[in-house]
Coordinates of C-alpha atoms in Angstrom, one line a residue:
Chain V
M133 CA 90.0 107.2 59.7
P134 CA 90.7 107.5 63.1
R135 CA 93.8 107.0 64.8
E136 CA 95.3 103.8 64.4
S137 CA 95.8 103.3 68.3
T138 CA 92.1 104.0 68.5
L139 CA 91.6 101.2 65.9
H140 CA 93.5 98.9 67.8
L141 CA 92.2 99.8 71.0
L142 CA 88.8 99.2 69.6
L143 CA 90.3 95.7 67.9
Y144 CA 91.4 94.4 71.5
A145 CA 88.0 95.8 73.4
T146 CA 86.0 94.1 70.5
A147 CA 88.3 90.6 70.8
G148 CA 87.4 90.6 74.7
L149 CA 83.4 91.0 74.4
L150 CA 83.6 88.7 71.1
A151 CA 85.1 85.8 73.4
V152 CA 82.1 86.1 75.7
F153 CA 79.7 86.8 72.8
L154 CA 80.5 84.2 70.2
T155 CA 80.8 81.2 72.8
I156 CA 77.2 82.1 73.8
H157 CA 76.3 82.1 70.1
V158 CA 77.9 79.2 69.0
A159 CA 76.9 77.4 72.3
L160 CA 72.9 78.0 71.0
H161 CA 73.8 76.0 68.0
A162 CA 75.8 73.5 69.8
P163 CA 73.6 69.8 69.9
G164 CA 72.5 68.8 73.4
L165 CA 73.0 72.1 75.1
F166 CA 69.9 74.6 74.0
Y167 CA 68.5 72.4 71.4
D168 CA 68.7 68.4 70.9
T169 CA 70.6 68.6 67.5
Y170 CA 71.6 71.1 65.3
K171 CA 69.4 70.9 62.9
E172 CA 66.6 71.9 65.5
S173 CA 68.3 74.7 66.3
V174 CA 68.4 76.4 62.7
Q175 CA 64.6 75.7 62.2
R176 CA 62.6 78.9 61.7
E177 CA 60.6 78.3 64.8
S178 CA 64.1 78.3 67.0
V179 CA 65.5 81.3 65.0
R180 CA 62.4 83.0 65.8
R181 CA 62.2 82.6 69.5
N182 CA 66.1 83.5 69.4
Y183 CA 65.3 87.1 67.5
E184 CA 62.5 88.0 69.8
N185 CA 64.2 86.7 73.2
F186 CA 68.1 87.9 72.7
G187 CA 67.1 90.6 69.6
W188 CA 69.1 93.4 70.8
A189 CA 71.8 91.4 72.2
L190 CA 72.6 89.9 68.5
V191 CA 72.7 93.4 67.1
A192 CA 75.4 93.8 69.8
L193 CA 77.0 90.6 68.6
L194 CA 76.7 92.4 65.0
I195 CA 78.5 95.4 66.0
V196 CA 81.0 94.1 67.7
A197 CA 81.7 91.2 65.2
V198 CA 81.7 93.7 62.5
I199 CA 84.2 96.2 64.1
H200 CA 86.6 93.2 64.9
G201 CA 86.5 91.6 61.6
L202 CA 86.9 94.6 59.8
V203 CA 89.8 96.4 61.8
G204 CA 91.5 92.7 61.4
L205 CA 91.1 92.7 57.7
R206 CA 91.8 96.3 56.9
G207 CA 95.3 95.3 58.8
I208 CA 95.6 92.2 56.8
L209 CA 95.2 94.1 53.4
L210 CA 97.3 97.0 54.6
E211 CA 100.3 94.7 54.7
L212 CA 99.5 92.9 51.8
R213 CA 100.1 95.9 49.4
Q214 CA 101.4 99.3 50.2
G215 CA 100.8 102.4 48.8
P216 CA 98.1 105.6 49.0
R217 CA 95.7 104.5 46.2
W218 CA 95.6 101.1 48.0
E219 CA 95.1 102.4 51.4
A220 CA 92.2 104.5 50.3
F221 CA 90.6 101.6 48.5
V222 CA 90.8 99.8 51.8
N223 CA 89.1 102.0 54.0
F224 CA 86.5 102.5 51.5
L225 CA 85.9 98.6 51.1
V226 CA 86.2 98.3 54.9
V227 CA 83.3 101.5 55.5
F228 CA 81.3 99.5 52.7
L229 CA 81.1 96.4 54.2
G230 CA 80.8 97.3 57.5
A231 CA 77.8 99.3 56.1
Y232 CA 76.4 96.3 54.3
M233 CA 76.7 94.1 57.3
L234 CA 75.3 96.5 59.8
G235 CA 72.5 97.6 57.9
L236 CA 71.4 94.4 56.2
G237 CA 71.6 92.5 60.4
T238 CA 69.5 95.2 61.7
Y239 CA 67.1 95.0 59.0
T240 CA 66.7 91.5 59.6
L241 CA 65.9 91.9 63.2
L242 CA 63.8 94.9 62.6
T243 CA 61.6 92.6 60.1
W244 CA 61.7 89.8 62.9
L245 CA 60.3 92.4 65.3
G246 CA 57.6 93.4 63.1
I247 CA 58.8 97.0 63.0
M248 CA 59.5 96.4 59.6
H249 CA 57.7 94.2 57.0
F250 CA 59.7 92.1 54.6
G251 CA 58.3 92.2 51.2
G252 CA 57.7 88.4 50.3
Chain U
M285 CA 133.9 88.7 28.9
G286 CA 130.7 90.4 27.7
E287 CA 129.7 94.1 28.1
K288 CA 129.0 95.3 31.6
R289 CA 125.5 96.3 32.1
K290 CA 124.1 98.5 34.6
P291 CA 124.1 96.6 38.0
R292 CA 120.7 95.7 39.3
F293 CA 119.8 94.9 42.6
L294 CA 117.6 92.1 43.5
E295 CA 114.6 92.5 45.3
N296 CA 114.7 89.7 48.0
R297 CA 111.4 89.7 49.7
L298 CA 109.6 86.7 50.5
G299 CA 106.4 87.6 50.4
I300 CA 103.2 85.6 51.3
M301 CA 105.4 82.2 50.5
G302 CA 107.7 83.2 53.1
N303 CA 104.7 83.0 55.7
I304 CA 102.6 79.6 54.2
V305 CA 105.6 77.8 52.8
P306 CA 107.4 76.1 55.7
W307 CA 110.8 75.4 54.1
V308 CA 111.3 78.7 52.7
L309 CA 112.5 80.1 56.1
M310 CA 112.8 77.9 58.8
I311 CA 112.9 79.3 62.3
R312 CA 113.8 77.2 65.2
D313 CA 112.0 76.9 68.5
N314 CA 109.0 78.9 67.2
P315 CA 105.6 77.9 67.7
E316 CA 104.4 81.1 68.0
R317 CA 104.9 81.8 64.0
V318 CA 102.7 78.7 63.2
A319 CA 100.0 80.3 65.8
F320 CA 100.5 83.7 63.7
V321 CA 99.8 81.9 60.3
L322 CA 96.5 80.2 61.8
H323 CA 95.6 82.7 63.2
R324 CA 95.4 84.9 60.3
L325 CA 93.8 82.2 57.9
T326 CA 91.1 81.4 60.6
G327 CA 91.0 85.4 60.8
L328 CA 90.3 85.8 56.7
L329 CA 88.1 82.4 56.9
L330 CA 86.0 84.4 59.2
I331 CA 85.9 88.0 58.1
I332 CA 84.9 86.5 54.7
Y333 CA 82.0 84.3 56.4
L334 CA 80.7 87.0 58.3
P335 CA 78.9 89.0 55.6
V336 CA 77.6 85.6 54.4
H337 CA 76.4 84.6 57.5
I338 CA 74.7 88.0 57.8
F339 CA 73.1 87.6 54.5
V340 CA 71.9 84.0 54.6
T341 CA 70.3 85.2 58.3
S342 CA 68.8 87.7 56.3
M343 CA 66.6 84.8 54.6
T344 CA 65.1 83.8 57.8
V345 CA 62.6 86.1 57.3
N346 CA 61.1 84.8 54.0
P347 CA 59.9 80.9 55.0
Q348 CA 60.3 79.8 51.6
K349 CA 64.0 81.3 51.0
W350 CA 64.7 79.8 54.5
E351 CA 63.8 76.2 53.6
D352 CA 65.8 76.3 50.4
F353 CA 69.1 77.0 52.1
L354 CA 68.3 74.9 54.6
R355 CA 68.0 71.9 52.2
L356 CA 71.2 73.3 50.9
E357 CA 72.9 72.2 54.6
E358 CA 72.3 68.8 53.7
N359 CA 75.1 68.9 51.1
P360 CA 77.8 67.0 53.2
L361 CA 80.6 69.8 51.5
A362 CA 78.3 72.2 53.7
Q363 CA 78.2 70.1 56.8
F364 CA 82.2 69.8 56.3
F365 CA 82.7 73.4 55.7
L366 CA 80.7 74.0 59.1
W367 CA 83.1 71.8 60.8
I368 CA 85.8 74.2 59.6
L369 CA 84.1 76.8 60.9
F370 CA 83.7 75.6 64.1
G371 CA 87.4 74.7 64.6
S372 CA 88.2 78.4 63.2
I373 CA 86.2 80.1 65.6
V374 CA 87.6 77.7 68.5
F375 CA 91.1 78.7 67.5
H376 CA 90.7 82.0 66.7
G377 CA 89.2 82.7 69.9
L378 CA 91.8 80.8 72.2
N379 CA 94.7 82.2 70.6
G380 CA 92.9 85.6 70.7
I381 CA 93.0 85.6 74.5
R382 CA 96.4 84.8 74.4
L383 CA 97.1 87.4 72.1
L384 CA 94.9 89.8 73.9
L385 CA 97.3 89.3 77.1
V386 CA 100.3 89.3 75.5
E387 CA 100.0 92.5 72.9
G388 CA 97.4 94.1 74.5
L389 CA 98.5 93.9 78.4
G390 CA 102.0 93.0 77.9
K391 CA 101.5 89.8 79.9
G392 CA 103.3 86.4 79.7
I393 CA 106.5 87.2 78.0
G394 CA 108.8 88.2 81.0
K395 CA 110.8 91.2 82.3
P396 CA 113.2 92.9 80.2
E397 CA 116.4 91.8 82.0
P398 CA 119.7 92.2 80.9
P399 CA 120.7 88.9 78.9
E400 CA 123.2 86.7 79.8
P401 CA 124.8 84.0 77.6
P402 CA 123.8 82.1 75.6
Y403 CA 121.0 84.7 75.2
K404 CA 117.7 82.7 75.0
P405 CA 115.2 85.2 74.6
T406 CA 112.6 85.6 77.1
S407 CA 109.6 86.3 75.6
L408 CA 109.6 82.8 73.8
S409 CA 110.3 80.8 77.2
S410 CA 107.6 82.5 79.5
A411 CA 104.4 81.9 80.4
Q412 CA 102.8 82.9 77.1
R413 CA 104.6 79.6 75.5
K414 CA 102.6 77.7 78.0
W415 CA 99.6 79.4 77.2
L416 CA 100.2 78.6 73.7
Y417 CA 100.8 74.6 74.0
A418 CA 97.4 74.9 76.1
V419 CA 95.8 76.7 72.9
F420 CA 97.0 74.2 70.6
A421 CA 95.8 71.3 73.0
I422 CA 92.4 72.6 73.6
W423 CA 91.5 73.7 70.4
L424 CA 92.5 70.1 68.8
I425 CA 90.5 68.5 71.7
V426 CA 87.3 70.8 71.1
W427 CA 87.5 70.5 67.7
I428 CA 88.0 66.9 67.2
V429 CA 84.7 66.4 69.9
G430 CA 82.8 68.7 68.1
G431 CA 83.6 67.1 65.0
I432 CA 82.4 63.4 66.5
I433 CA 79.2 65.1 68.0
L434 CA 78.2 67.2 64.7
F435 CA 79.0 64.4 62.6
R436 CA 77.6 61.9 64.7
E437 CA 74.1 64.0 63.7
F438 CA 74.6 64.5 60.0
G439 CA 75.2 60.7 60.3
W440 CA 79.0 60.7 59.0
V441 CA 79.8 58.4 62.1
Chain Z
M201 CA 134.8 65.3 65.7
G202 CA 137.0 65.7 68.6
I203 CA 140.8 64.6 68.4
N204 CA 142.4 62.1 66.0
A205 CA 144.4 59.1 66.5
N206 CA 147.2 61.3 65.7
G207 CA 146.6 64.1 67.7
R208 CA 145.5 66.4 65.5
P209 CA 141.7 67.6 65.5
A210 CA 139.3 65.4 63.0
T211 CA 138.2 67.1 60.2
R212 CA 135.2 66.2 58.0
V213 CA 134.5 67.6 54.2
V214 CA 131.5 69.6 54.1
K215 CA 129.4 70.3 51.0
I216 CA 128.5 74.3 50.9
R217 CA 126.0 75.5 48.2
V218 CA 126.1 79.5 48.3
R219 CA 123.0 80.8 46.4
R220 CA 124.7 83.5 44.0
Y221 CA 123.7 86.6 42.4
D222 CA 125.4 88.8 39.7
P223 CA 124.0 92.2 39.3
E224 CA 125.3 92.8 36.1
T225 CA 123.9 89.8 34.3
G226 CA 120.6 89.1 36.7
R227 CA 121.8 85.8 37.3
R228 CA 121.0 83.7 39.7
W229 CA 122.5 80.6 40.6
W230 CA 123.5 78.1 43.0
Q231 CA 127.3 77.0 43.6
E232 CA 129.0 74.5 45.5
Y233 CA 132.1 74.0 47.1
R234 CA 133.6 71.5 49.2
V235 CA 135.5 72.7 52.4
E236 CA 137.4 70.6 55.0
A237 CA 136.0 71.3 58.4
K238 CA 137.1 71.2 61.8
K239 CA 135.7 71.9 65.1
G240 CA 135.3 75.2 65.4
T241 CA 135.5 75.9 61.7
T242 CA 132.8 78.8 61.3
V243 CA 130.7 79.2 58.3
L244 CA 132.7 82.7 57.8
D245 CA 136.2 80.6 57.8
A246 CA 134.9 78.4 55.3
L247 CA 133.7 81.1 53.3
L248 CA 136.7 83.1 53.4
K249 CA 138.6 80.1 52.8
I250 CA 136.9 79.2 49.5
K251 CA 137.7 82.6 48.7
A252 CA 141.1 82.6 49.4
E253 CA 141.5 79.4 48.1
Q254 CA 139.0 78.2 45.5
D255 CA 136.9 81.6 44.0
H256 CA 137.9 84.7 44.6
T257 CA 135.0 86.4 42.8
L258 CA 132.5 85.1 45.9
A259 CA 131.3 88.3 48.0
M260 CA 130.6 88.4 51.3
R261 CA 130.7 91.1 54.0
Y262 CA 132.1 90.8 57.3
S263 CA 134.1 92.5 59.8
C264 CA 134.6 91.7 63.5
R265 CA 134.7 87.4 62.7
M266 CA 133.1 87.7 66.4
G267 CA 129.7 88.5 66.8
A268 CA 130.4 92.1 67.4
C269 CA 130.0 93.9 63.9
G270 CA 126.7 92.3 62.6
S271 CA 128.1 92.4 59.3
C272 CA 127.6 88.8 58.2
G273 CA 124.1 87.9 58.8
M274 CA 123.1 85.1 56.2
L275 CA 120.5 82.5 55.6
I276 CA 122.2 79.3 56.6
N277 CA 120.2 76.5 56.4
K278 CA 117.0 78.3 55.7
M279 CA 117.8 80.4 59.2
P280 CA 118.9 83.6 59.6
R281 CA 122.4 83.5 61.5
L282 CA 125.7 85.3 61.8
A283 CA 128.4 83.4 59.9
C284 CA 131.1 84.2 62.0
E285 CA 128.8 82.5 65.1
T286 CA 127.8 79.3 63.5
Q287 CA 129.7 76.3 63.4
L288 CA 129.8 73.9 60.3
L289 CA 130.1 71.0 61.8
E290 CA 127.1 71.9 64.6
L291 CA 124.7 72.4 61.9
G292 CA 124.6 69.0 61.7
T293 CA 124.2 68.6 58.1
D294 CA 126.6 67.1 55.2
T295 CA 125.3 70.1 53.1
V296 CA 125.2 73.5 54.0
T297 CA 123.0 76.0 52.1
I298 CA 124.3 79.5 52.4
E299 CA 121.6 82.2 51.3
P300 CA 121.6 86.2 51.3
L301 CA 119.8 87.5 54.0
P302 CA 115.9 87.9 52.4
N303 CA 113.9 90.8 52.7
F304 CA 116.8 92.8 52.1
P305 CA 118.0 93.9 48.3
V306 CA 120.6 91.7 47.3
L307 CA 124.1 93.6 45.8
R308 CA 125.8 90.8 45.1
D309 CA 126.0 87.0 46.1
L310 CA 125.9 87.2 49.8
I311 CA 125.9 90.9 50.3
T312 CA 122.7 93.0 51.2
D313 CA 121.9 96.4 51.3
F314 CA 120.5 97.9 54.7
G315 CA 119.3 101.3 53.7
D316 CA 115.9 100.9 54.3
F317 CA 116.7 99.2 57.2
F318 CA 118.7 101.7 58.8
K319 CA 116.1 104.5 57.8
K320 CA 113.4 102.9 60.1
H321 CA 115.8 102.8 62.8
R322 CA 116.8 106.5 62.1
D323 CA 112.8 107.0 61.8
I324 CA 112.4 106.4 65.3
M325 CA 115.1 108.4 66.6
P326 CA 117.4 106.5 68.3
Y327 CA 118.5 108.7 70.8
I328 CA 117.4 110.8 73.6
V329 CA 114.9 113.4 72.6
R330 CA 114.7 116.1 75.6
E331 CA 111.8 118.8 75.9
S332 CA 114.2 122.0 76.3
K333 CA 115.6 122.9 73.0
K334 CA 119.1 123.9 75.1
E335 CA 119.4 120.3 76.6
N336 CA 118.6 119.2 72.6
E337 CA 121.3 121.1 70.8
E338 CA 123.9 121.6 72.7
P339 CA 124.6 118.7 74.9
Y340 CA 128.1 118.7 76.8
R341 CA 127.9 115.9 79.2
E342 CA 126.2 112.3 79.8
Y343 CA 122.9 112.1 82.0
Y344 CA 122.7 110.1 85.0
M345 CA 121.0 107.4 85.1
P346 CA 120.1 105.0 88.3
P347 CA 121.4 101.2 87.6
D348 CA 118.2 99.6 88.0
E349 CA 116.7 102.2 85.3
L350 CA 119.6 101.1 83.2
N351 CA 118.5 97.5 83.6
K352 CA 115.3 98.0 82.2
I353 CA 116.7 98.8 78.8
I354 CA 120.3 97.4 78.6
R355 CA 118.9 94.3 76.8
Y356 CA 117.7 96.1 73.6
S357 CA 121.0 98.2 73.9
Y358 CA 122.8 95.3 72.8
C359 CA 121.3 95.5 69.6
I360 CA 124.2 95.4 66.8
M361 CA 121.9 95.7 64.0
C362 CA 122.8 93.0 62.4
G363 CA 119.0 92.4 60.3
L364 CA 118.6 88.7 61.3
C365 CA 115.3 89.4 63.0
Y366 CA 114.3 91.8 60.1
A367 CA 114.8 88.9 57.8
A368 CA 113.2 86.5 59.8
C369 CA 109.8 88.7 60.3
P370 CA 107.3 87.3 58.1
V371 CA 105.3 90.7 58.1
V372 CA 108.5 92.5 56.9
A373 CA 108.5 89.4 54.2
I374 CA 105.2 91.2 52.8
D375 CA 105.1 94.8 54.0
K376 CA 107.9 96.9 52.7
K377 CA 107.1 100.2 54.7
F378 CA 106.7 97.8 57.9
L379 CA 109.1 99.2 60.8
G380 CA 110.3 96.0 61.8
P381 CA 111.7 94.5 64.5
Q382 CA 114.7 96.2 65.1
A383 CA 113.4 99.9 64.5
L384 CA 110.3 99.1 67.0
G385 CA 112.6 97.3 69.6
Q386 CA 114.7 100.1 69.7
A387 CA 111.7 102.6 69.8
Y388 CA 110.6 100.6 73.0
R389 CA 114.3 101.0 74.2
W390 CA 114.0 104.9 73.9
V391 CA 110.9 105.4 74.9
T392 CA 111.4 103.6 78.3
D393 CA 114.7 105.4 78.9
V394 CA 114.2 107.6 82.0
R395 CA 116.4 110.2 80.4
D396 CA 114.0 110.3 77.4
E397 CA 111.0 112.5 76.7
G398 CA 110.3 112.3 73.1
L399 CA 107.5 109.6 73.2
R400 CA 105.1 111.7 71.1
L401 CA 107.4 112.6 68.7
R402 CA 108.3 108.7 68.2
L403 CA 104.4 107.8 68.3
E404 CA 104.0 109.8 64.9
K405 CA 106.2 106.8 63.2
V406 CA 105.1 104.2 65.6
D407 CA 101.5 104.7 66.1
D408 CA 101.3 104.7 62.1
K409 CA 99.5 101.9 59.4
H410 CA 102.6 100.7 59.3
G411 CA 103.9 100.8 62.6
V412 CA 103.5 98.8 66.0
W413 CA 100.3 97.3 65.1
R414 CA 101.5 95.6 61.8
C415 CA 103.2 93.2 64.6
H416 CA 101.2 90.1 65.3
F417 CA 103.9 88.4 67.6
A418 CA 105.0 85.6 65.3
G419 CA 107.9 85.8 67.8
S420 CA 110.2 85.0 64.6
C421 CA 112.7 88.2 65.3
S422 CA 113.3 87.3 69.1
A423 CA 114.2 83.1 67.8
A424 CA 116.9 85.0 65.4
C425 CA 118.5 87.3 67.5
P426 CA 121.9 86.4 68.0
K427 CA 122.3 88.9 71.1
G428 CA 119.1 87.9 73.0
V429 CA 117.5 91.3 72.4
D430 CA 114.3 90.0 72.4
P431 CA 112.8 92.7 70.2
A432 CA 109.0 90.4 70.1
Q433 CA 109.0 91.5 73.9
G434 CA 109.9 95.0 73.4
I435 CA 107.2 95.3 70.6
Q436 CA 104.5 93.9 72.9
L437 CA 105.4 95.9 75.7
L438 CA 105.4 98.8 73.5
R439 CA 102.2 98.3 72.3
S440 CA 100.8 97.3 75.6
K441 CA 101.7 100.8 76.9
L442 CA 100.2 102.5 74.0
V443 CA 97.2 100.5 74.3
A444 CA 97.2 101.8 78.0
L445 CA 97.8 105.6 77.1
T446 CA 94.8 105.3 74.3
A447 CA 92.8 103.9 76.7
G448 CA 93.0 106.6 79.0
A449 CA 95.8 105.5 81.5
R450 CA 97.7 108.5 83.0
R451 CA 101.2 108.9 81.3
D452 CA 103.7 107.5 83.1
K453 CA 104.8 109.6 86.2
K454 CA 108.1 111.7 85.4
P455 CA 110.8 110.2 86.8
T456 CA 112.3 112.0 89.5
H457 CA 115.9 110.7 89.9
V458 CA 117.3 111.7 86.5
A459 CA 120.2 114.0 86.3
T460 CA 120.5 116.1 83.0
P461 CA 123.9 117.2 81.9
T462 CA 123.1 120.9 82.0
T463 CA 122.6 120.5 85.6
V464 CA 125.8 119.2 86.3
R465 CA 128.5 122.4 86.5
Y466 CA 131.3 120.5 85.4
V467 CA 132.8 122.8 82.6
D468 CA 131.9 126.7 82.6
V469 CA 129.2 127.3 80.0
G470 CA 127.2 129.7 81.4
D471 CA 124.0 129.3 83.6
A472 CA 122.3 126.1 83.6
P473 CA 118.9 126.2 83.7
K474 CA 116.9 125.3 86.7
P475 CA 117.0 121.3 87.7
T476 CA 114.4 118.9 85.8
V477 CA 114.3 117.2 88.8
E478 CA 111.3 117.5 90.9
D479 CA 111.7 115.2 94.0
K480 CA 114.8 116.3 95.7
S481 CA 115.1 114.2 98.3
L482 CA 115.1 111.0 96.3
L483 CA 117.7 112.6 94.1
V484 CA 119.7 113.4 97.0
K485 CA 119.8 110.2 98.9
H486 CA 120.2 108.2 95.1
L487 CA 123.4 110.3 94.5
E488 CA 124.8 109.8 98.1
E489 CA 124.4 106.0 97.4
T490 CA 125.7 106.3 94.0
A491 CA 129.2 108.4 95.3
Q492 CA 129.8 105.8 97.8
E493 CA 129.1 102.9 95.3
L494 CA 131.7 104.2 93.2
E495 CA 134.1 105.8 95.7
Q496 CA 136.5 102.8 95.1
D497 CA 136.6 102.2 91.4
L498 CA 135.8 105.7 89.8
P499 CA 136.5 108.1 92.5
Y500 CA 136.3 111.3 90.1
V501 CA 133.0 110.5 89.1
A502 CA 132.0 110.1 92.8
Q503 CA 133.7 113.6 93.6
A504 CA 131.4 115.4 90.6
L505 CA 128.4 113.3 92.1
R506 CA 129.6 115.0 95.8
D507 CA 129.8 118.8 93.8
Y508 CA 126.7 118.1 92.3
L509 CA 124.7 117.3 95.3
R510 CA 126.5 120.3 97.1
T511 CA 125.1 122.9 94.4
I512 CA 121.4 121.3 94.7
T513 CA 121.7 121.1 98.6
S514 CA 122.7 124.6 98.8
S515 CA 120.3 126.1 96.5

């Protein structure tokens, strides 16, 4: 694990980025802005257009959100209980969750871009 | 008198109850504490939601699975959760900007000047307190207006 | 309140509920007393009156009775306060509940154990740390420090270690290893001190899993502080300093106007090491001004400053 100060610098940096990225992300689904209804914004056709137009921006959002969320979660869990075994578990959990989310998110994008093919 | 036993000291830590039950500890003039609890709760909700969200988005590549999921969103509970989620994002974001200024840059908490009676804490009466009230106000307005727009589409109102 | 028709201060009977604890049996219970209170009667007065007249088994800790020693911190009406600085009638309730400070182990009744709290304070090294070994180990005089620099830290120096902030903190309530507002506020006080060079050493404890990053600015510490120390402010300033350092900001420039004791030849203890002061003109100017200011009230200090000035300008 990196130094605590490095982690928290990341937490603050990603927080600033999220404030911008997430506003756009939520606005994309807000009725009346880019789509007339929320339901239209989650149709498969809209999703496809999003992935094709903002694909790599979505990966950036994914990375930023995962870092911010997991550093925050790690802090909450470290406050909940103390002890070396718990700390090791928390670090493992955070790394595992991070790998899962980044892996799955990237996989989804690559499938949409036609670089990888979904089995179904 | 009974026989004396080995003294046992009482661990008197308030625990999580001290954070979320308002009458365990009543600190006066301290809306920052309310913001702290809300920030934490919304943060927890969002980090629990994030892996679920990523999993759900991965369903979009499969048309059949995505149709099944969209049918799930017809459920009023899911629609209500969407509104709660929206409120959490707005509060966590707005309060997060305030915390970024206060914690990350040390702004809005006054200068460390010599204290004068009646010893009012500078950090709680400086600009960040005004930002905090602004955060609460903007959050409630955006959340309620967003709710009206969302629930109108879902046919609730 | 105020004065009665017969010229005596008006009194009111206040019901006091004390949360008691017996370490021998492990029993914890609420006990009620009734005390006559008049304007100015503090909670500590009432407790002492109860102890003298009604129940001598009631245990509490106190010392100065005037808000200077920090011994009588208690949870009064669910708010951490000093018993000696809280007046019964000003609380405005008919029943006053008194509990031991939370987040501290209870020894008996209202007495709590401050061992952990003091250890955390020691952990952040609450004293001047110099890079020079000689200055650390053989100090024999005070350091000189300009008043405007003192003003930046004096607020935190008013800490009386009463533990009210520690009792109010929502993070201390869950994380037993968290340094807490008192220690972190003091850490800021020492790293900001221009005479101090121990930032790196203190970071070992402060930049830790249970150090400064566990604070989330709930602000309860400052709201509870009876001395206006404002630990929340200190912690945020400490943290922003650390964030800037981590982000690669240049380290704070060395203060150029601090005179160390080893540079002041007052008592003959051998050769002084070279002055740690780099910009001499600033120091000279500052010392001259200070000497002038002190001429009237502290002539001997002014004289010492002039002696010192002569040694650095002649070399």
